[in-house]
XYZ file of N, CA and C in Angstrom:
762
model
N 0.838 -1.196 0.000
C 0.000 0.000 0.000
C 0.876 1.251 0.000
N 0.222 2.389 -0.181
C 1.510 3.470 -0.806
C 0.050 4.841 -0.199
N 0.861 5.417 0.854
C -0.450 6.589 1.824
C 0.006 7.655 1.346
N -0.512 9.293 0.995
C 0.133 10.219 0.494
C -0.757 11.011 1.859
N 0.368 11.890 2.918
C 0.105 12.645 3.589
C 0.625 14.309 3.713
N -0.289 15.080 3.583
C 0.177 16.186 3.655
C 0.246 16.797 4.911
N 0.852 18.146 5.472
C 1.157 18.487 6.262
C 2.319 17.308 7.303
N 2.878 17.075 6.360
C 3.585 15.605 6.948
C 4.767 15.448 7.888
N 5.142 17.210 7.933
C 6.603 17.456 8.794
C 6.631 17.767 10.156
N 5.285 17.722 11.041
C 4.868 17.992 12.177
C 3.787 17.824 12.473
N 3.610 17.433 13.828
C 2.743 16.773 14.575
C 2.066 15.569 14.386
N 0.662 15.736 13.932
C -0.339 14.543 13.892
C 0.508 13.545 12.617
N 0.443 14.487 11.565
C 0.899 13.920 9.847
C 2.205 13.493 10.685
N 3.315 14.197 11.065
C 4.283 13.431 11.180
C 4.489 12.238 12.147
N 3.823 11.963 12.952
C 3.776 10.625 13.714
C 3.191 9.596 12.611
N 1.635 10.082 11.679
C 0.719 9.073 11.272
C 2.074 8.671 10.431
N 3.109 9.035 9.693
C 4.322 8.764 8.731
C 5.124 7.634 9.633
N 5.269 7.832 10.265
C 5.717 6.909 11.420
C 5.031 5.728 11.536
N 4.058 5.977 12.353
C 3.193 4.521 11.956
C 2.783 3.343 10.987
N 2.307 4.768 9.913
C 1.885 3.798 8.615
C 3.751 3.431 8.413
N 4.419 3.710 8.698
C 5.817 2.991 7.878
C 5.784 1.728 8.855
N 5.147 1.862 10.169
C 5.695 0.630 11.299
C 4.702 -0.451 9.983
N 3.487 -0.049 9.355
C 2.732 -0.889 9.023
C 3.083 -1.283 7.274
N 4.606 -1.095 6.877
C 5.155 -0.976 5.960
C 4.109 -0.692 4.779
N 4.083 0.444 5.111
C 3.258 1.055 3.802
C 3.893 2.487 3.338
N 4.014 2.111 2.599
C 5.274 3.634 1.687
C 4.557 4.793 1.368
N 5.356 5.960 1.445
C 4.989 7.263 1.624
C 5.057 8.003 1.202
N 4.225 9.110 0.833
C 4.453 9.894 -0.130
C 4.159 11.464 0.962
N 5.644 12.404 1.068
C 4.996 12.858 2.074
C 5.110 14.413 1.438
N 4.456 15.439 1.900
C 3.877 16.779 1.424
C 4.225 17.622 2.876
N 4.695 19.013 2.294
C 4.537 19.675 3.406
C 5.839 21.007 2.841
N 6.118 21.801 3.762
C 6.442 23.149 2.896
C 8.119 23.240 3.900
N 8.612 22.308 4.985
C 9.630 22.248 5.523
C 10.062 21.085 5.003
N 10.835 20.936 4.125
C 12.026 19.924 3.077
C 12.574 18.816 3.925
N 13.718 20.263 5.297
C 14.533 19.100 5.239
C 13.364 18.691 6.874
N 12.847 18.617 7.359
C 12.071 17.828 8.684
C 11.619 16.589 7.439
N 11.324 16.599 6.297
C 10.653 15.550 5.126
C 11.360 14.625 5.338
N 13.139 15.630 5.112
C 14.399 14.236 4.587
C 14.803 13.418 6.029
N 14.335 14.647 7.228
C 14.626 13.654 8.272
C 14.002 12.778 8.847
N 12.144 12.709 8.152
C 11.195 11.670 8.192
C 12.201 10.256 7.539
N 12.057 10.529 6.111
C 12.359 9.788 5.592
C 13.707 9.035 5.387
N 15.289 9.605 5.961
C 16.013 8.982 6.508
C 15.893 7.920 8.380
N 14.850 8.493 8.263
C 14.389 7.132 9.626
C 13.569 6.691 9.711
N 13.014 5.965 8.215
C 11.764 4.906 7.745
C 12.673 3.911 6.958
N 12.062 2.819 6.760
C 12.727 1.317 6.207
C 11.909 1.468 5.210
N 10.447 2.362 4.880
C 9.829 1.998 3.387
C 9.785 2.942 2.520
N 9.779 2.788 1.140
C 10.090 3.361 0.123
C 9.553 4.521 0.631
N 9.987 5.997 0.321
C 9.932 7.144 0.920
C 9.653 8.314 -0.314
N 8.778 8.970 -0.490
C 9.240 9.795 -1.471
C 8.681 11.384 -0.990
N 9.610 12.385 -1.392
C 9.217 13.438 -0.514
C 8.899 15.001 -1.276
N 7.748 16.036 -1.497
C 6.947 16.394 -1.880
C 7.373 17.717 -1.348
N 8.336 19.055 -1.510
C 8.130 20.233 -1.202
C 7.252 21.264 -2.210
N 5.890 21.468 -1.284
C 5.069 22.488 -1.728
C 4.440 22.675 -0.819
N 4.109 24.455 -1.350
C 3.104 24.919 -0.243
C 1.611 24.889 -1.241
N 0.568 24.412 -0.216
C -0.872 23.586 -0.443
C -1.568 25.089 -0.042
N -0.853 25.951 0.082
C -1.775 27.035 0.532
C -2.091 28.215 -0.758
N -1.093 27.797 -1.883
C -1.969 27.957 -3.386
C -2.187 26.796 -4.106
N -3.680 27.315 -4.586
C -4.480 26.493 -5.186
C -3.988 25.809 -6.638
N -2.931 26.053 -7.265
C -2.421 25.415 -8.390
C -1.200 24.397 -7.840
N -0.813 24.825 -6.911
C 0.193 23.911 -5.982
C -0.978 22.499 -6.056
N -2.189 22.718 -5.461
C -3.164 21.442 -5.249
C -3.239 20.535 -7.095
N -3.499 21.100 -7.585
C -3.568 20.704 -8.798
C -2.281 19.648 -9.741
N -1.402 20.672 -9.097
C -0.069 20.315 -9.665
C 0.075 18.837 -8.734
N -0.073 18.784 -7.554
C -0.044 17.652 -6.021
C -0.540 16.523 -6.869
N -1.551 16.835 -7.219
C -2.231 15.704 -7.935
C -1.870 15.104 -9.146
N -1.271 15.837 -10.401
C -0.827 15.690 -11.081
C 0.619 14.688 -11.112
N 1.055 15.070 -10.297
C 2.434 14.288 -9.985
C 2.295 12.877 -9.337
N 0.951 12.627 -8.392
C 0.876 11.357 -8.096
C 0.279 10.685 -8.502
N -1.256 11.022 -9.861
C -2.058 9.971 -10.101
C -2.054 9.314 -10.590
N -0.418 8.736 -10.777
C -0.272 7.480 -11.302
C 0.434 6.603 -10.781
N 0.778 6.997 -9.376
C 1.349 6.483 -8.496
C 0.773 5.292 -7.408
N -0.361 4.708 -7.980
C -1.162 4.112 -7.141
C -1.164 4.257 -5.457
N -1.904 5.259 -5.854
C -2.430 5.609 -4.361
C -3.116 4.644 -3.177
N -3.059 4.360 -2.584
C -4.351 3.577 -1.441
C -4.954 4.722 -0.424
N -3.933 5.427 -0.254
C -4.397 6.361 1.345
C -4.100 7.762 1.077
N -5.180 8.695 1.007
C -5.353 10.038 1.296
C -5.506 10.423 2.877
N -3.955 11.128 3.189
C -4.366 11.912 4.484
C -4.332 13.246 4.645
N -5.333 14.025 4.107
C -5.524 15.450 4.498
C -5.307 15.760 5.903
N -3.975 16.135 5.997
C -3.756 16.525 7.186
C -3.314 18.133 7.528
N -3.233 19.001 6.650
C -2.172 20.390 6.532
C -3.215 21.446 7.031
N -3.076 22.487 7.626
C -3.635 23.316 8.387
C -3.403 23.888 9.839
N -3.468 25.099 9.898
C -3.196 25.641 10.833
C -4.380 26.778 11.098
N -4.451 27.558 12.653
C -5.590 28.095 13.527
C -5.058 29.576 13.718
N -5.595 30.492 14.289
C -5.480 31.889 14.814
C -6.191 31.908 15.396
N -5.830 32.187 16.730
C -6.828 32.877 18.115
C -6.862 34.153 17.677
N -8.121 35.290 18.293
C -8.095 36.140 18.184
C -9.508 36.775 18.381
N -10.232 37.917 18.298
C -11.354 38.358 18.335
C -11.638 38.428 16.752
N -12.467 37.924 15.656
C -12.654 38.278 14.731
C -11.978 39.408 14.070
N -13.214 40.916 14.728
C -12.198 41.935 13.739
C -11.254 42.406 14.467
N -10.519 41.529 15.129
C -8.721 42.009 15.144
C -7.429 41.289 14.453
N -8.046 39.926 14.014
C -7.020 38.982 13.391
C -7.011 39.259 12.128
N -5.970 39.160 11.515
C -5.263 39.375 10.650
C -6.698 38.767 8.847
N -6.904 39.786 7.932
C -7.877 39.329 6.993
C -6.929 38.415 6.190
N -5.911 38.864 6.003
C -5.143 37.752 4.817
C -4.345 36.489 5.323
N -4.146 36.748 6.481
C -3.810 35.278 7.327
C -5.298 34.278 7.260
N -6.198 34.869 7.933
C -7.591 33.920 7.857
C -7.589 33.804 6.214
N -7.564 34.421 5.410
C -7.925 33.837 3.907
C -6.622 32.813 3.777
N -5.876 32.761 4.189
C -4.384 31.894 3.778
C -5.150 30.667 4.542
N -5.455 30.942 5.858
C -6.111 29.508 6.170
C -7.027 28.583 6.093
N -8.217 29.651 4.955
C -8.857 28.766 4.232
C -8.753 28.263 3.173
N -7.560 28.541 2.673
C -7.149 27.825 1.404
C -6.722 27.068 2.050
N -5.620 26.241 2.836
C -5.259 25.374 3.298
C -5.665 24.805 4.145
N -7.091 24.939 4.921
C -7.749 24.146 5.597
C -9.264 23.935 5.012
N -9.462 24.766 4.225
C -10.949 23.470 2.975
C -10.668 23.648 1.869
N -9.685 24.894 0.970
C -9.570 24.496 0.140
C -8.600 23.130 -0.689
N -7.494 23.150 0.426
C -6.891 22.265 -0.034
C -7.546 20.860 0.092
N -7.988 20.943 1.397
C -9.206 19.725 1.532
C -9.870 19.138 0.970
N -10.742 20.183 0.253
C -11.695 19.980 -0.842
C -11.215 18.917 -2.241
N -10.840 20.514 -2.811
C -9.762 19.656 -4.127
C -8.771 18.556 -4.122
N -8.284 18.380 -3.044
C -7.447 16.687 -2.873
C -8.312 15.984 -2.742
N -9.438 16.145 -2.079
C -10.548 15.157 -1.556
C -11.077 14.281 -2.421
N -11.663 15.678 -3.588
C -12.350 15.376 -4.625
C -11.562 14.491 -6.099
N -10.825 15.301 -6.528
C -9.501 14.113 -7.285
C -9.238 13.275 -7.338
N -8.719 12.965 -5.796
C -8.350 11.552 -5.805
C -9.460 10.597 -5.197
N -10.649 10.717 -4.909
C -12.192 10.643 -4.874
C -12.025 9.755 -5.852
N -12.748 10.619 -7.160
C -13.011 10.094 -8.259
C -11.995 9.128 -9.074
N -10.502 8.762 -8.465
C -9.727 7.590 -8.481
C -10.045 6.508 -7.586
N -10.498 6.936 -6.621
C -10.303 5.501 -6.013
C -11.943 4.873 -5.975
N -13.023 5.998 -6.735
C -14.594 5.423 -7.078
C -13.866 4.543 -8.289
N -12.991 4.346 -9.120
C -12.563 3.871 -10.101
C -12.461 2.732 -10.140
N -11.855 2.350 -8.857
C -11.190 0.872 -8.789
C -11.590 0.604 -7.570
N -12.820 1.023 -6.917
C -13.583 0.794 -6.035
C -12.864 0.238 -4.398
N -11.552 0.928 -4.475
C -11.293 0.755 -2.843
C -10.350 2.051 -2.983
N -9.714 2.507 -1.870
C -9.016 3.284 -1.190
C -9.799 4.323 0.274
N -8.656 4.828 0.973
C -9.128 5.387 2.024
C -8.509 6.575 2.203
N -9.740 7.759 2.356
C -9.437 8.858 2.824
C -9.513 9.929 3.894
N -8.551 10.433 4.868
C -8.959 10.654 5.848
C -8.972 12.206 6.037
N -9.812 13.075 6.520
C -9.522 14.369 6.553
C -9.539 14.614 8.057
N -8.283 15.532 8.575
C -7.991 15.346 9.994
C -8.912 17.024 10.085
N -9.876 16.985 10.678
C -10.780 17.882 11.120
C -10.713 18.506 12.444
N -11.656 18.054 13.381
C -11.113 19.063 14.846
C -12.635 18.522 15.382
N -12.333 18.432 17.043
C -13.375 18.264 17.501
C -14.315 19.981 17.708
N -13.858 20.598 16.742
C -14.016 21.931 17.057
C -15.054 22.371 15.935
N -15.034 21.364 15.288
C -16.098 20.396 14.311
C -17.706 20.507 14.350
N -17.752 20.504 15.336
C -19.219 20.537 16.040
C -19.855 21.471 16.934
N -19.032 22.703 16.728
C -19.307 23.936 17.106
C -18.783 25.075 16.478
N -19.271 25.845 17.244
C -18.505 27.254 16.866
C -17.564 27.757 17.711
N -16.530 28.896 17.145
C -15.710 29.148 18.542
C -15.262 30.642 18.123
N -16.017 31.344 19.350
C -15.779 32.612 19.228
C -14.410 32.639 19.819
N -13.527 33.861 18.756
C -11.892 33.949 19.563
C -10.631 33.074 18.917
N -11.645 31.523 17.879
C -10.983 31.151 16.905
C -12.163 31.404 16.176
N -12.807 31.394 15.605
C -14.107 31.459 15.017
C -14.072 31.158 13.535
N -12.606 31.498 12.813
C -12.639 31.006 11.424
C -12.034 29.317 11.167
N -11.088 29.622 12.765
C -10.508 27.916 12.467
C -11.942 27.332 12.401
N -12.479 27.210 13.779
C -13.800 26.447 13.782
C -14.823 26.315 12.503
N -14.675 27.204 12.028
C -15.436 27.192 10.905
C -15.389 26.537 10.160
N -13.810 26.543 9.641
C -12.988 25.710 8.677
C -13.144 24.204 9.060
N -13.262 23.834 10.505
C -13.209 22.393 10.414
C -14.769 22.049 10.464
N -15.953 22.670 10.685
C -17.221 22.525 10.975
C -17.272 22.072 9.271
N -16.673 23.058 8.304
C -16.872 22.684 6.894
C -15.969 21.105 6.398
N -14.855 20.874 7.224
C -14.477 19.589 6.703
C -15.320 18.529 7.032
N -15.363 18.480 8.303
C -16.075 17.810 9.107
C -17.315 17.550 8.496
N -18.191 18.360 8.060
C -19.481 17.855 7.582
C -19.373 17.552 6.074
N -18.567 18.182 5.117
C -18.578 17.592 3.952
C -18.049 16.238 4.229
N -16.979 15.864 4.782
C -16.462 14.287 4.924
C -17.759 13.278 5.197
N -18.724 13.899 6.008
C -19.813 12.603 6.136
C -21.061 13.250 5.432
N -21.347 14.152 4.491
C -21.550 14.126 3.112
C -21.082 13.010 2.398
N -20.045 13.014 1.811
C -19.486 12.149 1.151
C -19.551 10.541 1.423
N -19.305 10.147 2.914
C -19.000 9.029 3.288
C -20.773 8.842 2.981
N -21.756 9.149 3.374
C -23.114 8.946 2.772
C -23.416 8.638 2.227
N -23.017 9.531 0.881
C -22.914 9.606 -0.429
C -22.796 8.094 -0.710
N -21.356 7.552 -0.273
C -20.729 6.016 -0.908
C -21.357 5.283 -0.499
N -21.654 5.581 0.934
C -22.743 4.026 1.810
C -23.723 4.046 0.481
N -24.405 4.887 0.124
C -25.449 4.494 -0.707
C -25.063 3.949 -2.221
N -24.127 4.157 -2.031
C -23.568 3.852 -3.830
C -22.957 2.299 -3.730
N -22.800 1.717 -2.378
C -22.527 0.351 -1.707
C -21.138 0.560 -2.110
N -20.024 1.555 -2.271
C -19.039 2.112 -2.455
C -17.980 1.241 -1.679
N -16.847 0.976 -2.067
C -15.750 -0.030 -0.894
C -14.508 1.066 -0.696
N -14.997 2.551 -1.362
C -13.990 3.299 -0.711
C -14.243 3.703 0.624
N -13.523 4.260 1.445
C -13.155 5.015 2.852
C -13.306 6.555 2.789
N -14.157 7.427 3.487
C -14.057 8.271 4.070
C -14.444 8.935 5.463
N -13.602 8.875 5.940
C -13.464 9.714 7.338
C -12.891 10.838 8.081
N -13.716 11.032 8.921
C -12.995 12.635 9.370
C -12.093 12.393 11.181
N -11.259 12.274 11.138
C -10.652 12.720 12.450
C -10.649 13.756 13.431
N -11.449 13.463 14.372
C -11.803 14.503 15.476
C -11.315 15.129 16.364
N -9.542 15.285 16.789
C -9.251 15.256 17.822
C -9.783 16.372 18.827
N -9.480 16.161 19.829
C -9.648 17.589 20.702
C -8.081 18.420 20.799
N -7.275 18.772 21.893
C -6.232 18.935 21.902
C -4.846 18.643 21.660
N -4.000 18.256 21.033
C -3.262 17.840 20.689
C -1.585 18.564 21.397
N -0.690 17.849 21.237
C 0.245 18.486 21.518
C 1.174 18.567 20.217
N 1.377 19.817 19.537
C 1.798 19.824 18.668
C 1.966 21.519 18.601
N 2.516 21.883 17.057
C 2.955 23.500 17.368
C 2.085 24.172 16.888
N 0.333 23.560 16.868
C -0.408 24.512 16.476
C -0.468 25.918 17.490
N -0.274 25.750 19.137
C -0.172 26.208 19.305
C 1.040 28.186 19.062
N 1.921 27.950 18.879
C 2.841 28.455 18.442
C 2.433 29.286 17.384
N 1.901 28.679 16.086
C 0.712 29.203 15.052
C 0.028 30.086 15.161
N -0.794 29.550 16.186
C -2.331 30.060 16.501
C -2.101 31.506 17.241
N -0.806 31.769 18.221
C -0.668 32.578 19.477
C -1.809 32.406 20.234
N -1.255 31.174 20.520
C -2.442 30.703 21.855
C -1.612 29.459 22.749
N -2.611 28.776 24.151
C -2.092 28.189 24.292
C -3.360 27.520 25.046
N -3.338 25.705 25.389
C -4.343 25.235 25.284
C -4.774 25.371 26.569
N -5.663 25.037 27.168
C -6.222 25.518 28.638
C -7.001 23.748 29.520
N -6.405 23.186 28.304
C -7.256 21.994 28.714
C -5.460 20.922 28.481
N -5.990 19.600 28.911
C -4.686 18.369 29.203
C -5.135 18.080 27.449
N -3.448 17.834 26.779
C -3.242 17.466 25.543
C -3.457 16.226 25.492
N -3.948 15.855 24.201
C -3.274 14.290 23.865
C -1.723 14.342 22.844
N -1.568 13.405 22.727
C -0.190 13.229 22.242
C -0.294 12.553 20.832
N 0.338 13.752 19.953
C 0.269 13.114 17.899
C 0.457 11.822 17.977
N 1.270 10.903 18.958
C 1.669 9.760 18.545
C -0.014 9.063 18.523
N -0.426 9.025 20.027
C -1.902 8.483 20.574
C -3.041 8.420 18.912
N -2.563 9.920 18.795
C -3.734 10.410 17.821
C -4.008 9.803 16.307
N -2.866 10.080 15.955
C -2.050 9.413 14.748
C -2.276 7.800 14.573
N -2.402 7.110 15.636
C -2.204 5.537 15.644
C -4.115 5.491 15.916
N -4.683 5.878 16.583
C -5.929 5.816 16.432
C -6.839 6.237 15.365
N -6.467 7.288 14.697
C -7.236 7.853 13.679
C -6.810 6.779 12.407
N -5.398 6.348 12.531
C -5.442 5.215 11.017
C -6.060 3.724 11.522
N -5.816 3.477 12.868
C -6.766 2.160 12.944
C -8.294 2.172 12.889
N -8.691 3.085 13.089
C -9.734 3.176 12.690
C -9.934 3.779 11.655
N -9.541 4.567 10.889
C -9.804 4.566 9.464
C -9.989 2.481 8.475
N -8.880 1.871 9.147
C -8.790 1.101 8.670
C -10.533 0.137 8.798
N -10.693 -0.085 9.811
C -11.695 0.189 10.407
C -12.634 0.265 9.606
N -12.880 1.243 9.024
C -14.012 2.273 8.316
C -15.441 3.215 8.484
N -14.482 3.739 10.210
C -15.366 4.535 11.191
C -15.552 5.768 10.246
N -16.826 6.203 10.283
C -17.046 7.589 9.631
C -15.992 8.329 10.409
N -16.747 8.948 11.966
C -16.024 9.604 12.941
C -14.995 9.017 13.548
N -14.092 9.605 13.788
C -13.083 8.935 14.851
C -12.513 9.846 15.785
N -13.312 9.712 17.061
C -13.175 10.906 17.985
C -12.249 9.982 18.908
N -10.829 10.709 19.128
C -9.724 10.141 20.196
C -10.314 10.419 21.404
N -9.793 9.888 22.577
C -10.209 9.851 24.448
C -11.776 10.198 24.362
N -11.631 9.704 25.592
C -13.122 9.679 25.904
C -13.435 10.537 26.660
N -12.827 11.698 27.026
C -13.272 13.173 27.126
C -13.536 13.950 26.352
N -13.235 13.974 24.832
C -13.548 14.212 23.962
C -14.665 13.468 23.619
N -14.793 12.075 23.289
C -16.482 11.554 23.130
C -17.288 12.846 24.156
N -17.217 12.057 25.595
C -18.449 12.838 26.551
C -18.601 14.616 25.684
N -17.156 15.610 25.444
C -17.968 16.313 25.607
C -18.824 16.637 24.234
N -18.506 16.042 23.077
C -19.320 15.886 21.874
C -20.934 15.614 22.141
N -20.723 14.575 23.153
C -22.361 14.466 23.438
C -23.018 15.119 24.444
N -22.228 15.869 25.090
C -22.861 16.699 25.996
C -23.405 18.607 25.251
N -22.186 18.302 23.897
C -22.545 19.303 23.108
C -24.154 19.025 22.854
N -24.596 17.667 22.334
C -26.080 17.704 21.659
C -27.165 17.936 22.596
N -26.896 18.243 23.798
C -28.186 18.438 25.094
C -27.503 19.885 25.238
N -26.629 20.753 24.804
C -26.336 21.940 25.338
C -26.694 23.088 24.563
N -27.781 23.991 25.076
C -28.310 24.922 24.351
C -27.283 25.982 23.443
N -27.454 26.270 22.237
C -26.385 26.503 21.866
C -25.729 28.281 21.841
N -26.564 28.999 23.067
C -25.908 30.466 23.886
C -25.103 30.315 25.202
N -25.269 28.329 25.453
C -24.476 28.089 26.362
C -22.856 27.454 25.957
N -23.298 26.914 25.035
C -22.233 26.669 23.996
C -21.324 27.643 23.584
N -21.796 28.652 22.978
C -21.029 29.756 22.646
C -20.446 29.995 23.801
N -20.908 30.544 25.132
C -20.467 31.585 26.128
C -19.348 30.511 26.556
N -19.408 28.769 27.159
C -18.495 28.513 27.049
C -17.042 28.741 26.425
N -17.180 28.344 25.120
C -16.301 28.332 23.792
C -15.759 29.614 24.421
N -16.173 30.655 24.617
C -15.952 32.158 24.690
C -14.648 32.306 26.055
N -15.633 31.460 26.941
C -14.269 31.289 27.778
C -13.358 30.529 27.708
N -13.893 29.469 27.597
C -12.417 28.490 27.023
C -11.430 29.469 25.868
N -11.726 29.768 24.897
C -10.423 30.805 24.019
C -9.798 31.884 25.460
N -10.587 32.241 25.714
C -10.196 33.025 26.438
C -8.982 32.919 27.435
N -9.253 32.088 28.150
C -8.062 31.045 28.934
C -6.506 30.828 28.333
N -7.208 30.329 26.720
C -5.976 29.677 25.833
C -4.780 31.372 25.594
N -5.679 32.585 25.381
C -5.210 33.708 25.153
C -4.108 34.431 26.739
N -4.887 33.549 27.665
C -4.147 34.289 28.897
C -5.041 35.354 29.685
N -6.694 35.192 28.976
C -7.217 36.292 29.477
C -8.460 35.811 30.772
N -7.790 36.717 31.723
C -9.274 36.365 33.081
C -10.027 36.687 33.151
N -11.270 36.023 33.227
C -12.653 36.528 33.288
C -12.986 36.504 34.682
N -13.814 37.500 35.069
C -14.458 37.616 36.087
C -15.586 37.009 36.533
């Protein structure tokens, strides 16, 4: 099997590179830091091949595709994206547009592409690493959230879509909650809640992809609070969310 992951030089993507190699499956890896690529791939045993571009223009996506679809693919992992804390109108307008190209647009258009390859030959699996942030809104990040509320629900669009088409491809969305990784650093924030760890995350989201879980929500503090989201009125929801960013920013509420 042969997995093509983007955002592949840190955190989640770079552990899942790790893994899928423990599960000798060769790699095709993407991401806009070269040499963290060459130092993936000088400490893997399987065929390695390594991908500098930035996914945050849209002909870069095109071109992505172009170069591998003949590479027999098995595994799409949309993994590339990054967050900004902030109050709406104070964060930056062309940073938030940079991050929706690379968190649905790139999403999208890889999604869809190599989609319609693997409806072809009626198997492969694709995973889009989303956010448990997915299922709400979040004032203070409010465009990240957005961005993954849109992966998140097109992915089980789609996975729908195939159940009904009796489809033997894979699509799923990965839920995590916190992670330890340098989104923080990114974002200028910092998390207010206990991390999980890329390795944890990474090894759960592909066994169960394998699997062929629509959702794949890591720990089970993350389950509870997903379902405590669906009984929670949603001005209580917000005002939460509101404090939780808040926390992550350093700021005390009274």
């Amino acid at each position: 099997m042969k997995a093509l992951i983007t955002g592949a030089s840190s955190g989640i993507g770079k552990s899942m590179c790790y893994y899928l190699a423990s599960k000798n499956i060769d790699l095709i890896l993407v991401a806009r830091s070269k040499d963290e690529l060459e130092k993936i791939k000088s400490e893997v045993s399987v065929n390695t091949e390594i991908i500098n571009m930035d996914l945050q223009v849209q002909d870069n996506l095109f071109k992505l595709y172009d170069l591998c679809k003949d590479k027999d693919i098995d595994i799409l992992i949309n993994n590339a994206g990054f967050g900004l804390f902030g109050l709406f109108q104070e964060t930056d307008l062309f940073r938030e547009l940079e991050m929706i190209d690379l968190n649905i647009k790139a999403y999208h258009i890889l999604t869809k592409l190599f989609l319609r390859d693997f409806i072809k030959k009626d198997s492969g699996y694709i995973l889009n690493v989303a956010s448990s942030a997915g299922f709400m809104a979040g004032p203070r990040l409010s465009t990240y959230y957005a961005t993954k509320n849109y992966v998140l629900k097109l992915t089980m669009a789609i996975n729908e879509e195939l159940k009904k088409e009796h489809s033997n491809v894979v699509v799923s969305a990965l839920c995590p909650g916190p992670v330890n990784t340098n989104f923080n650093k990114v974002a200028h924030g910092e998390f207010s809640i206990k991390e999980a760890s890329p390795d944890y995350v990474a090894k759960y989201g592909i066994d169960k992809l394998f699997k062929k879980k629509m959702l794949i929500i890591p720990t089970l503090r993350i389950k509870l609070g997903i379902f405590l989201l669906r009984i929670t009125p949603y001005r209580l929801q917000l005002h939460f969310s509101y404090y939780i960013q808040g926390k992550k920013l350093g700021i005390k509420h009274e």
